[in-house]
Amino acid sequence: MMKKLKILITGVGGDIGQSVVRCLRESSYKIYLIGTDIDTYAAGRIKVDKFFQSVKAEQSEEYLNILSDLIRKERTDYIIPTTEAEIKTFNLYRNHFIKGSTNILINNPLIVETFSDKLKTSHFFEQNNMLYPKTYSISEFNGEIPFPLIVKKREGCGSKGLAEVEDKHALLYFKRKYQDAIVQQIIGNEDEEYTTGVFSDGNRVFSIAFRRYLGYGSLTKYAELVVDRGLSDLAQRTAKACGLKGSINIQCRKTKSGFIPFEVNPRLSSTVYIRHFFGFQDLKWWIDICEGKKINYIPRYKKGTYCNNAKREII
């Protein structure tokens, strides 16, 4: 008889947290879900079996105490942190959490520390002889990229904190306001933007790609399934170079030179349920490899689209 897995999901009020819950509910595993969030009215709280209010991960000592007590009392089998801040905290204190039989679904330190930093991400692709957009620390930038260009926060998720800068006056404003930002070359256009989910069991690499358009809150509004050798090769090379054993997500644009990656999510991304629906069940597979099961991926569709109607739930 299959045992029931106790799974703790952090940030269940966010889009990723809610998508993770949905993927797990539709998996073949018997599960008992525990959710946490800093918001006592988090939307995802009604979708888990038990909910606990947490604190911000930046409050390290209090956060560690709350999560440690919860893990011990609930005897959790798996922890799935879904927010950038919590993943960084789990990465920093992973030896504190990795005790007994509890599995934490986060990537290796190289992946977390490299791809949480957009400047380090650019250096990663450069060092591995792959295409990348020219990227500089805003404090060290001296006109190496022509205008217009992109200014982004060096750390952060999605397109938050992103602005297109047209001239030196605008750049000076951002330089004064965001000293730890990056300046990045604009590549391609939004009509040729792609998101690629990548999973590896430590040996084999699987991927699925979509051409996408972003909507409100930088979430994917429309996604079209794409089968392209260039995208699968990019996934293979990236996974092998970073020693992937788990899931990441690559954002790139198509140019005359090929597909150029500009960002990598070192975690399960907001498109995890879209991938799940199309048969690419990387969240389940991550649990599978921890349970000693073999991954068998057969694409469900050759063509398909996803459209977010922006329906919101009101609690």
Tab-separated table of C-alpha atoms in Angstrom:
chain	number	residue	atom	x	y	z
A	1	MET	CA	0.000	0.000	0.000
A	2	MET	CA	1.318	3.451	-0.936
A	3	LYS	CA	1.970	5.575	2.145
A	4	LYS	CA	0.550	9.074	2.463
A	5	LEU	CA	3.250	11.727	2.048
A	6	LYS	CA	3.233	14.765	4.315
A	7	ILE	CA	4.347	17.713	2.209
A	8	LEU	CA	5.017	21.232	3.501
A	9	ILE	CA	4.616	24.010	0.907
A	10	THR	CA	5.737	27.542	1.741
A	11	GLY	CA	4.278	30.676	0.164
A	12	VAL	CA	0.921	29.037	-0.644
A	13	GLY	CA	-0.618	32.461	-1.249
A	14	GLY	CA	1.573	33.049	-4.302
A	15	ASP	CA	1.019	31.882	-7.862
A	16	ILE	CA	3.790	29.282	-7.636
A	17	GLY	CA	2.589	27.952	-4.285
A	18	GLN	CA	-0.964	27.541	-5.545
A	19	SER	CA	0.248	25.889	-8.749
A	20	VAL	CA	2.359	23.454	-6.703
A	21	VAL	CA	-0.702	22.517	-4.642
A	22	ARG	CA	-2.688	21.922	-7.810
A	23	CYS	CA	0.033	19.729	-9.344
A	24	LEU	CA	0.259	17.619	-6.201
A	25	ARG	CA	-3.508	17.213	-5.928
A	26	GLU	CA	-3.530	15.830	-9.468
A	27	SER	CA	-0.544	13.519	-8.944
A	28	SER	CA	-0.727	9.793	-8.271
A	29	TYR	CA	0.640	10.228	-4.729
A	30	LYS	CA	-1.478	10.038	-1.605
A	31	ILE	CA	-0.716	13.327	0.100
A	32	TYR	CA	-1.392	15.449	3.144
A	33	LEU	CA	-0.562	19.069	2.423
A	34	ILE	CA	0.636	21.636	4.961
A	35	GLY	CA	0.854	25.228	3.799
A	36	THR	CA	2.557	28.320	5.189
A	37	ASP	CA	2.453	31.971	4.223
A	38	ILE	CA	3.145	35.331	5.860
A	39	ASP	CA	-0.432	36.351	5.016
A	40	THR	CA	-3.017	34.843	7.342
A	41	TYR	CA	-5.604	35.283	4.543
A	42	ALA	CA	-3.423	33.697	1.849
A	43	ALA	CA	-5.558	32.417	-1.017
A	44	GLY	CA	-3.933	28.990	-0.976
A	45	ARG	CA	-4.798	28.264	2.650
A	46	ILE	CA	-8.159	26.719	1.733
A	47	LYS	CA	-6.466	24.311	-0.694
A	48	VAL	CA	-4.194	22.636	1.868
A	49	ASP	CA	-5.100	20.262	4.689
A	50	LYS	CA	-3.495	22.408	7.375
A	51	PHE	CA	-2.294	26.016	7.300
A	52	PHE	CA	0.187	27.939	9.469
A	53	GLN	CA	1.083	31.600	9.320
A	54	SER	CA	4.818	32.197	9.040
A	55	VAL	CA	7.108	35.238	9.057
A	56	LYS	CA	9.325	36.721	6.364
A	57	ALA	CA	12.333	34.561	5.566
A	58	GLU	CA	14.568	37.605	6.072
A	59	GLN	CA	13.755	37.312	9.800
A	60	SER	CA	16.189	34.402	9.812
A	61	GLU	CA	16.199	33.308	13.457
A	62	GLU	CA	12.424	33.500	13.939
A	63	TYR	CA	11.784	31.924	10.537
A	64	LEU	CA	14.162	29.045	11.288
A	65	ASN	CA	12.520	28.407	14.654
A	66	ILE	CA	8.973	28.414	13.228
A	67	LEU	CA	9.800	26.114	10.316
A	68	SER	CA	11.959	23.773	12.406
A	69	ASP	CA	9.197	23.324	14.989
A	70	LEU	CA	6.627	22.771	12.265
A	71	ILE	CA	8.763	20.168	10.480
A	72	ARG	CA	9.350	18.300	13.731
A	73	LYS	CA	5.752	18.387	14.992
A	74	GLU	CA	4.169	17.510	11.647
A	75	ARG	CA	6.842	14.931	10.730
A	76	THR	CA	6.987	16.153	7.168
A	77	ASP	CA	8.392	13.991	4.373
A	78	TYR	CA	8.966	16.859	1.936
A	79	ILE	CA	9.431	20.622	2.033
A	80	ILE	CA	8.796	22.669	-1.098
A	81	PRO	CA	9.852	26.321	-0.661
A	82	THR	CA	8.306	28.396	-3.454
A	83	THR	CA	9.476	31.982	-2.873
A	84	GLU	CA	12.890	33.383	-3.776
A	85	ALA	CA	13.536	34.634	-0.241
A	86	GLU	CA	12.692	31.291	1.359
A	87	ILE	CA	14.746	29.314	-1.142
A	88	LYS	CA	17.750	31.516	-0.326
A	89	THR	CA	17.197	30.939	3.391
A	90	PHE	CA	16.867	27.166	2.957
A	91	ASN	CA	20.003	27.201	0.816
A	92	LEU	CA	21.950	29.190	3.409
A	93	TYR	CA	20.805	26.986	6.288
A	94	ARG	CA	20.296	23.713	4.426
A	95	ASN	CA	22.352	21.758	6.963
A	96	HIS	CA	20.029	23.052	9.680
A	97	PHE	CA	16.988	21.622	7.871
A	98	ILE	CA	18.360	18.451	6.315
A	99	LYS	CA	17.848	16.091	9.192
A	100	GLY	CA	16.218	12.686	9.396
A	101	SER	CA	14.033	11.660	6.487
A	102	THR	CA	12.776	15.089	5.392
A	103	ASN	CA	13.585	15.979	1.769
A	104	ILE	CA	13.891	19.634	0.710
A	105	LEU	CA	13.153	20.267	-2.950
A	106	ILE	CA	15.754	22.935	-3.689
A	107	ASN	CA	18.602	22.820	-6.174
A	108	ASN	CA	22.301	22.579	-5.411
A	109	PRO	CA	24.067	25.691	-4.022
A	110	LEU	CA	25.719	26.515	-7.378
A	111	ILE	CA	22.324	26.756	-9.075
A	112	VAL	CA	20.630	28.748	-6.307
A	113	GLU	CA	23.491	31.199	-5.825
A	114	THR	CA	24.239	31.682	-9.536
A	115	PHE	CA	20.754	31.992	-10.985
A	116	SER	CA	19.367	34.109	-8.133
A	117	ASP	CA	21.838	36.770	-9.307
A	118	LYS	CA	21.356	38.113	-12.846
A	119	LEU	CA	24.973	39.280	-13.159
A	120	LYS	CA	26.286	35.859	-12.091
A	121	THR	CA	23.831	34.259	-14.521
A	122	SER	CA	25.362	36.232	-17.381
A	123	HIS	CA	28.860	35.221	-16.272
A	124	PHE	CA	27.737	31.566	-16.097
A	125	PHE	CA	26.695	31.532	-19.743
A	126	GLU	CA	29.846	33.397	-20.768
A	127	GLN	CA	32.086	30.938	-18.908
A	128	ASN	CA	30.321	27.994	-20.543
A	129	ASN	CA	30.704	29.433	-24.072
A	130	MET	CA	26.986	29.995	-24.552
A	131	LEU	CA	25.099	32.989	-25.943
A	132	TYR	CA	24.113	35.666	-23.418
A	133	PRO	CA	23.103	39.343	-23.361
A	134	LYS	CA	25.860	41.800	-22.445
A	135	THR	CA	25.329	42.564	-18.764
A	136	TYR	CA	27.095	44.954	-16.380
A	137	SER	CA	26.763	46.135	-12.824
A	138	ILE	CA	25.124	49.565	-13.035
A	139	SER	CA	27.840	51.063	-10.814
A	140	GLU	CA	30.575	49.896	-13.216
A	141	PHE	CA	28.762	50.551	-16.492
A	142	ASN	CA	30.594	52.995	-18.802
A	143	GLY	CA	28.565	52.995	-22.000
A	144	GLU	CA	29.516	49.526	-23.231
A	145	ILE	CA	25.902	48.982	-24.397
A	146	PRO	CA	24.102	51.468	-26.690
A	147	PHE	CA	20.726	52.932	-25.744
A	148	PRO	CA	18.012	51.796	-25.350
A	149	LEU	CA	18.967	49.246	-22.709
A	150	ILE	CA	17.396	47.410	-19.779
A	151	VAL	CA	17.880	48.140	-16.081
A	152	LYS	CA	16.927	45.363	-13.665
A	153	LYS	CA	17.385	44.606	-10.018
A	154	ARG	CA	20.347	42.266	-9.722
A	155	GLU	CA	18.321	39.899	-7.555
A	156	GLY	CA	14.620	39.309	-7.801
A	157	CYS	CA	12.057	37.228	-9.619
A	158	GLY	CA	10.548	37.658	-13.054
A	159	SER	CA	10.432	41.136	-14.559
A	160	LYS	CA	9.931	42.957	-11.263
A	161	GLY	CA	12.054	46.086	-11.091
A	162	LEU	CA	12.634	46.147	-14.848
A	163	ALA	CA	12.746	49.332	-16.917
A	164	GLU	CA	13.764	50.230	-20.455
A	165	VAL	CA	16.138	53.206	-20.414
A	166	GLU	CA	16.415	55.517	-23.410
A	167	ASP	CA	19.177	57.976	-22.464
A	168	LYS	CA	21.929	58.973	-20.020
A	169	HIS	CA	19.628	61.141	-17.890
A	170	ALA	CA	17.262	58.236	-17.190
A	171	LEU	CA	20.199	55.945	-16.532
A	172	LEU	CA	21.639	58.407	-14.009
A	173	TYR	CA	18.308	58.371	-12.149
A	174	PHE	CA	18.382	54.565	-11.824
A	175	LYS	CA	22.071	54.619	-10.974
A	176	ARG	CA	21.355	56.842	-7.973
A	177	LYS	CA	18.261	54.960	-6.869
A	178	TYR	CA	19.364	51.347	-7.422
A	179	GLN	CA	23.063	50.960	-6.750
A	180	ASP	CA	22.911	47.170	-6.913
A	181	ALA	CA	21.044	47.005	-10.247
A	182	ILE	CA	22.347	45.655	-13.538
A	183	VAL	CA	22.387	47.109	-17.026
A	184	GLN	CA	21.562	44.626	-19.775
A	185	GLN	CA	21.532	44.598	-23.560
A	186	ILE	CA	18.084	44.361	-25.170
A	187	ILE	CA	17.858	41.171	-27.228
A	188	GLY	CA	15.170	40.167	-29.689
A	189	ASN	CA	11.574	41.213	-29.051
A	190	GLU	CA	8.615	40.114	-26.949
A	191	ASP	CA	7.077	38.213	-29.887
A	192	GLU	CA	10.006	35.782	-29.755
A	193	GLU	CA	10.234	35.143	-26.009
A	194	TYR	CA	10.362	31.555	-24.759
A	195	THR	CA	10.183	29.789	-21.424
A	196	THR	CA	11.721	26.331	-21.093
A	197	GLY	CA	11.112	23.997	-18.180
A	198	VAL	CA	14.131	21.767	-17.559
A	199	PHE	CA	14.318	18.698	-15.326
A	200	SER	CA	17.170	16.303	-14.686
A	201	ASP	CA	17.402	13.210	-12.513
A	202	GLY	CA	21.145	13.810	-12.343
A	203	ASN	CA	21.741	11.822	-15.504
A	204	ARG	CA	19.033	12.321	-18.120
A	205	VAL	CA	17.719	15.768	-19.030
A	206	PHE	CA	14.125	16.486	-20.086
A	207	SER	CA	12.674	19.780	-21.280
A	208	ILE	CA	9.504	21.425	-22.538
A	209	ALA	CA	9.285	24.875	-24.149
A	210	PHE	CA	6.617	27.479	-24.805
A	211	ARG	CA	6.566	30.733	-26.719
A	212	ARG	CA	4.927	33.108	-24.297
A	213	TYR	CA	3.468	36.546	-23.703
A	214	LEU	CA	3.440	38.144	-20.289
A	215	GLY	CA	0.394	39.722	-18.690
A	216	TYR	CA	-0.471	41.322	-15.366
A	217	GLY	CA	2.198	40.924	-12.685
A	218	SER	CA	4.681	39.479	-15.209
A	219	LEU	CA	2.758	36.198	-15.231
A	220	THR	CA	2.394	34.180	-18.416
A	221	LYS	CA	-0.781	35.296	-20.185
A	222	TYR	CA	-0.444	33.129	-23.280
A	223	ALA	CA	1.806	30.162	-24.001
A	224	GLU	CA	2.183	28.102	-27.145
A	225	LEU	CA	3.894	24.716	-27.056
A	226	VAL	CA	7.065	24.753	-29.165
A	227	VAL	CA	9.270	21.859	-30.254
A	228	ASP	CA	12.648	23.218	-31.327
A	229	ARG	CA	16.072	21.584	-31.320
A	230	GLY	CA	17.727	24.878	-30.392
A	231	LEU	CA	15.689	25.139	-27.164
A	232	SER	CA	16.265	21.508	-26.178
A	233	ASP	CA	20.007	21.887	-26.817
A	234	LEU	CA	20.064	25.001	-24.616
A	235	ALA	CA	18.305	23.036	-21.867
A	236	GLN	CA	20.753	20.134	-22.159
A	237	ARG	CA	23.858	22.327	-22.062
A	238	THR	CA	22.611	24.410	-19.138
A	239	ALA	CA	21.580	21.380	-17.077
A	240	LYS	CA	24.896	19.624	-17.609
A	241	ALA	CA	26.951	22.762	-16.875
A	242	CYS	CA	25.255	23.406	-13.517
A	243	GLY	CA	24.925	19.779	-12.355
A	244	LEU	CA	21.143	19.909	-12.288
A	245	LYS	CA	19.233	17.312	-10.296
A	246	GLY	CA	15.799	18.842	-10.006
A	247	SER	CA	13.944	21.587	-11.878
A	248	ILE	CA	14.885	24.973	-13.348
A	249	ASN	CA	13.280	27.311	-15.871
A	250	ILE	CA	15.135	29.181	-18.640
A	251	GLN	CA	13.859	32.453	-20.124
A	252	CYS	CA	15.230	33.333	-23.551
A	253	ARG	CA	14.557	35.179	-26.790
A	254	LYS	CA	15.134	34.066	-30.361
A	255	THR	CA	17.512	36.176	-32.436
A	256	LYS	CA	19.375	35.768	-35.721
A	257	SER	CA	22.245	34.320	-33.684
A	258	GLY	CA	20.008	31.751	-32.007
A	259	PHE	CA	18.220	31.463	-28.681
A	260	ILE	CA	19.779	33.784	-26.090
A	261	PRO	CA	18.987	33.094	-22.412
A	262	PHE	CA	18.606	36.184	-20.241
A	263	GLU	CA	17.321	34.700	-16.993
A	264	VAL	CA	17.108	31.339	-15.203
A	265	ASN	CA	14.714	30.557	-12.359
A	266	PRO	CA	16.592	28.274	-9.929
A	267	ARG	CA	13.324	26.708	-8.753
A	268	LEU	CA	9.895	25.547	-9.790
A	269	SER	CA	8.483	28.424	-11.818
A	270	SER	CA	5.036	29.963	-12.236
A	271	THR	CA	4.477	27.832	-15.349
A	272	VAL	CA	4.801	24.572	-13.371
A	273	TYR	CA	1.097	23.775	-13.724
A	274	ILE	CA	1.091	24.587	-17.451
A	275	ARG	CA	3.930	22.088	-17.866
A	276	HIS	CA	2.118	19.587	-15.646
A	277	PHE	CA	-1.021	19.832	-17.800
A	278	PHE	CA	1.041	19.158	-20.938
A	279	GLY	CA	2.478	16.005	-19.344
A	280	PHE	CA	5.794	17.451	-18.169
A	281	GLN	CA	5.375	16.709	-14.460
A	282	ASP	CA	8.690	17.965	-13.103
A	283	LEU	CA	7.377	18.500	-9.562
A	284	LYS	CA	6.178	14.893	-9.333
A	285	TRP	CA	9.417	13.682	-10.903
A	286	TRP	CA	11.436	15.513	-8.261
A	287	ILE	CA	9.561	13.531	-5.610
A	288	ASP	CA	9.882	10.370	-7.716
A	289	ILE	CA	13.682	10.478	-7.710
A	290	CYS	CA	13.683	11.003	-3.932
A	291	GLU	CA	11.400	7.956	-3.653
A	292	GLY	CA	13.770	5.914	-5.831
A	293	LYS	CA	11.446	5.783	-8.833
A	294	LYS	CA	12.501	5.970	-12.475
A	295	ILE	CA	11.368	8.887	-14.630
A	296	ASN	CA	9.530	8.070	-17.832
A	297	TYR	CA	8.569	11.103	-19.924
A	298	ILE	CA	6.392	10.719	-22.991
A	299	PRO	CA	5.162	14.077	-24.393
A	300	ARG	CA	1.366	14.254	-24.184
A	301	TYR	CA	0.863	16.728	-27.053
A	302	LYS	CA	2.672	17.885	-30.174
A	303	LYS	CA	0.707	21.143	-30.333
A	304	GLY	CA	-1.200	23.180	-27.805
A	305	THR	CA	-1.773	26.590	-26.246
A	306	TYR	CA	-2.500	27.979	-22.804
A	307	CYS	CA	-4.394	31.187	-22.121
A	308	ASN	CA	-4.826	32.785	-18.700
A	309	ASN	CA	-8.206	34.497	-18.433
A	310	ALA	CA	-6.964	36.281	-15.293
A	311	LYS	CA	-9.834	34.896	-13.220
A	312	ARG	CA	-9.254	35.689	-9.563
A	313	GLU	CA	-10.537	33.816	-6.543
A	314	ILE	CA	-12.086	35.792	-3.722
A	315	ILE	CA	-11.911	34.287	-0.255
